[in-house]
């Protein structure tokens, strides 16, 4: 052996010594070293070292591993704690089950809400530059205040690109709209938008085929992978031709690129992109600084100051526009999904409110579930006083007892988390259906961290009070047989029950209010009859000749009316280009524009309060307009019929006034509206179907449609559906909050049930004696339940004002809302009281009916 | 009651202990096993089985001499007990008797 001989790997040796039993060390180390040098004779050093490691790992066998049992007190203690926890769970099975059910449903709610909230927060965040990506927004000031729009003049784009160096990329686009595309003679409907050259630099949707310049060609089109499959049944489609149709316009376009489908987490979905230049040059008639048809986004470079750029952009508009009533500002694009609402020019929440709301609900529910644990463990403390007394007199420190109770609660919360994960897995499909998302349980880093911290937080929070409380018992008192009750204890438990029920009642009221408001929204008389109104787009031959189809529709069975309609739920076009007699520069009014043919007002059952509606009896109506009452009031016109106004398309005469109706959602008050008689430019055909035969009538309509427009897609839409769609998020919130509050109430009741069971158990003897002495069942029931009744009553008193306040806040977002009736609150209180009685009642009635002999004979 | 049946690996190790005599310690036995059977085995696996054989009473062991290539550490030398050799011969006899009953090889 030479002096500088290689030696076995030190780390491996140390590892071996760490786990190997002491008495084996000598022989094993010797054997392994011999093996090492033996291997070295025939193999390389590395191989020998590797082999050494291999041998070490193979010593991980039960016979060779150290047994710590006898050595470490810490280890023994934990082992003991685990064993006790397990035995306690077995012994108090009902308490364990109540705690487990409560905690796991609570945790499941929290996890579901967590998944939803994180998903909501990720919307639009997939763009590479999302932190530097801004949308240019406009604030319009008029007499009624400031209104915020996402529209800006399309001319802004070039100015920004040429004059502001801090802007790395800028792009203009339109909102996604459903257009018709045709390949040869097959027609398809798909959502698309116009986008300028740099669109794909601003929004980093990946391209599968084509280069970055795909949007520079005026007759180019970029389609999504799935649209390519739909149109051509392959995604290798660059260079293929198709036609784009909209309102009599037709354009031959060529596929220049294929992009990946817009991901789930995008706020706006679309299937194809066409050239902004084409849109801007060929489709926009009124291309000026007063027409807000563009949506402009900018990506700032990393050093740019947002405020400075904002001012510069605003300045561009100010230089080109007279009047200065419009201010431009920047809003981070990916924040807009959650913060879309503006009130008087100031950001005022939006979807983020629901994100917050549900986060709070999650905390509520978890809190309620933890309270159950706290209450039941302190209530049942009497069962464990002996254990604590013995331990303390054997020398257990307060610290070690606290550790024991924490082990118990953390272990319980771990088990609860496991069953919660199972529950979530079970409920996720249903939850996705309600939330319209595709959430999955994926165990990525943040999710694992969340679950683990939830386990720890719940374990420690739920365990803290019992741990401190139980460990502070005086051992001498306990062992003497005295039940030491601190005066604050029962009091504390009561407070917690009150908190639980307060939270539950708030949730019940919330559900009631949301439900009532949604019911009100659905059934409110809108000022027109929205039922059974069906409409479809005028396309192909219907643009030149709609009258023949209209006539056939009017004659068809099952259809009572048919007319040309420009009526769109949620608005459509609006204009500030109206002036009237006595208009001052301060009177900036935006009017919703509804284009119409004959018979629309009658079909929709709107009321004419003055004058008449459009009618062929009065010759050509081409210069006639109707206003709604709000518009007339806002313009300050008295006796409006016959007066003339200036519209941006020419001079018009007011022939009638329509009673106010709700065109946009009930969140906003009725706004000024103008009806224009312009059948050539009215985009939809609308029909009123008779009740009962809708399906058959629709089929008939489709046959008629195909006769006129062979090949085109007949896609009828119901006004009623559009109206419902305005409230999907409220509807969803209503549904979700009813589920979650149901669970909260359930969990609270579980706790109450446990407490009641415990009280009855503890007072069995008392009840027996009372019965023997002649107390009736009713008396006993009263005795047992009046405590709980008082707690719930206190909870009601606390909860109702709070819930009234919350409900009023929520309703503020509606211009049309329900009155908060007293019975709604009284009802919620009654429900809570009834549920509490029911829960407690099962226990008390059983106890009251029991035979006193049975509970008194043994002792 | 102690387990007294003999597994195949156990039987081979027991025989190897007998063959190696004074040199019967875990590393040598593992080497011999690999040499004779051409099957790879870790020292840990051999050690664990030897341990089991000790518990069953087929082997005894004592600490032997040290040598420089093991860093001056002693080795544990195993020897077959009387019980062990009886079990071995029982096992052989049983197998021979089975062979004799097998008609295909009865005459061979």
GROMACS .gro file of N, CA and C in nm, chain A residues 766-780 852 856:
model
   51
  766UNK      N    1  -7.884   1.549   3.653
  766UNK     CA    2  -7.969   1.662   3.693
  766UNK      C    3  -8.109   1.644   3.635
  767UNK      N    4  -8.109   1.610   3.505
  767UNK     CA    5  -8.239   1.593   3.439
  767UNK      C    6  -8.317   1.480   3.505
  768UNK      N    7  -8.246   1.372   3.535
  768UNK     CA    8  -8.311   1.260   3.601
  768UNK      C    9  -8.376   1.302   3.732
  769UNK      N   10  -8.299   1.372   3.814
  769UNK     CA   11  -8.352   1.415   3.944
  769UNK      C   12  -8.471   1.509   3.926
  770UNK      N   13  -8.455   1.602   3.833
  770UNK     CA   14  -8.566   1.695   3.809
  770UNK      C   15  -8.693   1.620   3.770
  771UNK      N   16  -8.675   1.520   3.684
  771UNK     CA   17  -8.792   1.444   3.640
  771UNK      C   18  -8.854   1.367   3.755
  772UNK      N   19  -8.770   1.310   3.837
  772UNK     CA   20  -8.821   1.235   3.952
  772UNK      C   21  -8.900   1.328   4.043
  773UNK      N   22  -8.852   1.450   4.053
  773UNK     CA   23  -8.921   1.546   4.140
  773UNK      C   24  -9.041   1.610   4.073
  774UNK      N   25  -9.067   1.570   3.946
  774UNK     CA   26  -9.192   1.613   3.885
  774UNK      C   27  -9.182   1.716   3.774
  775UNK      N   28  -9.063   1.743   3.724
  775UNK     CA   29  -9.053   1.838   3.614
  775UNK      C   30  -9.105   1.773   3.486
  776UNK      N   31  -9.182   1.850   3.406
  776UNK     CA   32  -9.237   1.797   3.281
  776UNK      C   33  -9.133   1.805   3.170
  777UNK      N   34  -9.162   1.736   3.059
  777UNK     CA   35  -9.069   1.736   2.946
  777UNK      C   36  -9.043   1.876   2.894
  778UNK      N   37  -9.151   1.955   2.888
  778UNK     CA   38  -9.137   2.091   2.834
  778UNK      C   39  -9.039   2.173   2.917
  779UNK      N   40  -9.053   2.156   3.047
  779UNK     CA   41  -8.967   2.228   3.140
  779UNK      C   42  -8.820   2.193   3.111
  780UNK      N   43  -8.796   2.063   3.090
  780UNK     CA   44  -8.660   2.017   3.064
  780UNK      C   45  -8.608   2.075   2.932
  852UNK      N   46  -8.599   0.852   3.373
  852UNK     CA   47  -8.504   0.898   3.477
  852UNK      C   48  -8.440   0.782   3.553
  856UNK      N   49  -8.035   0.734   3.661
  856UNK     CA   50  -8.003   0.753   3.803
  856UNK      C   51  -7.957   0.625   3.871
   0.00000   0.00000   0.00000
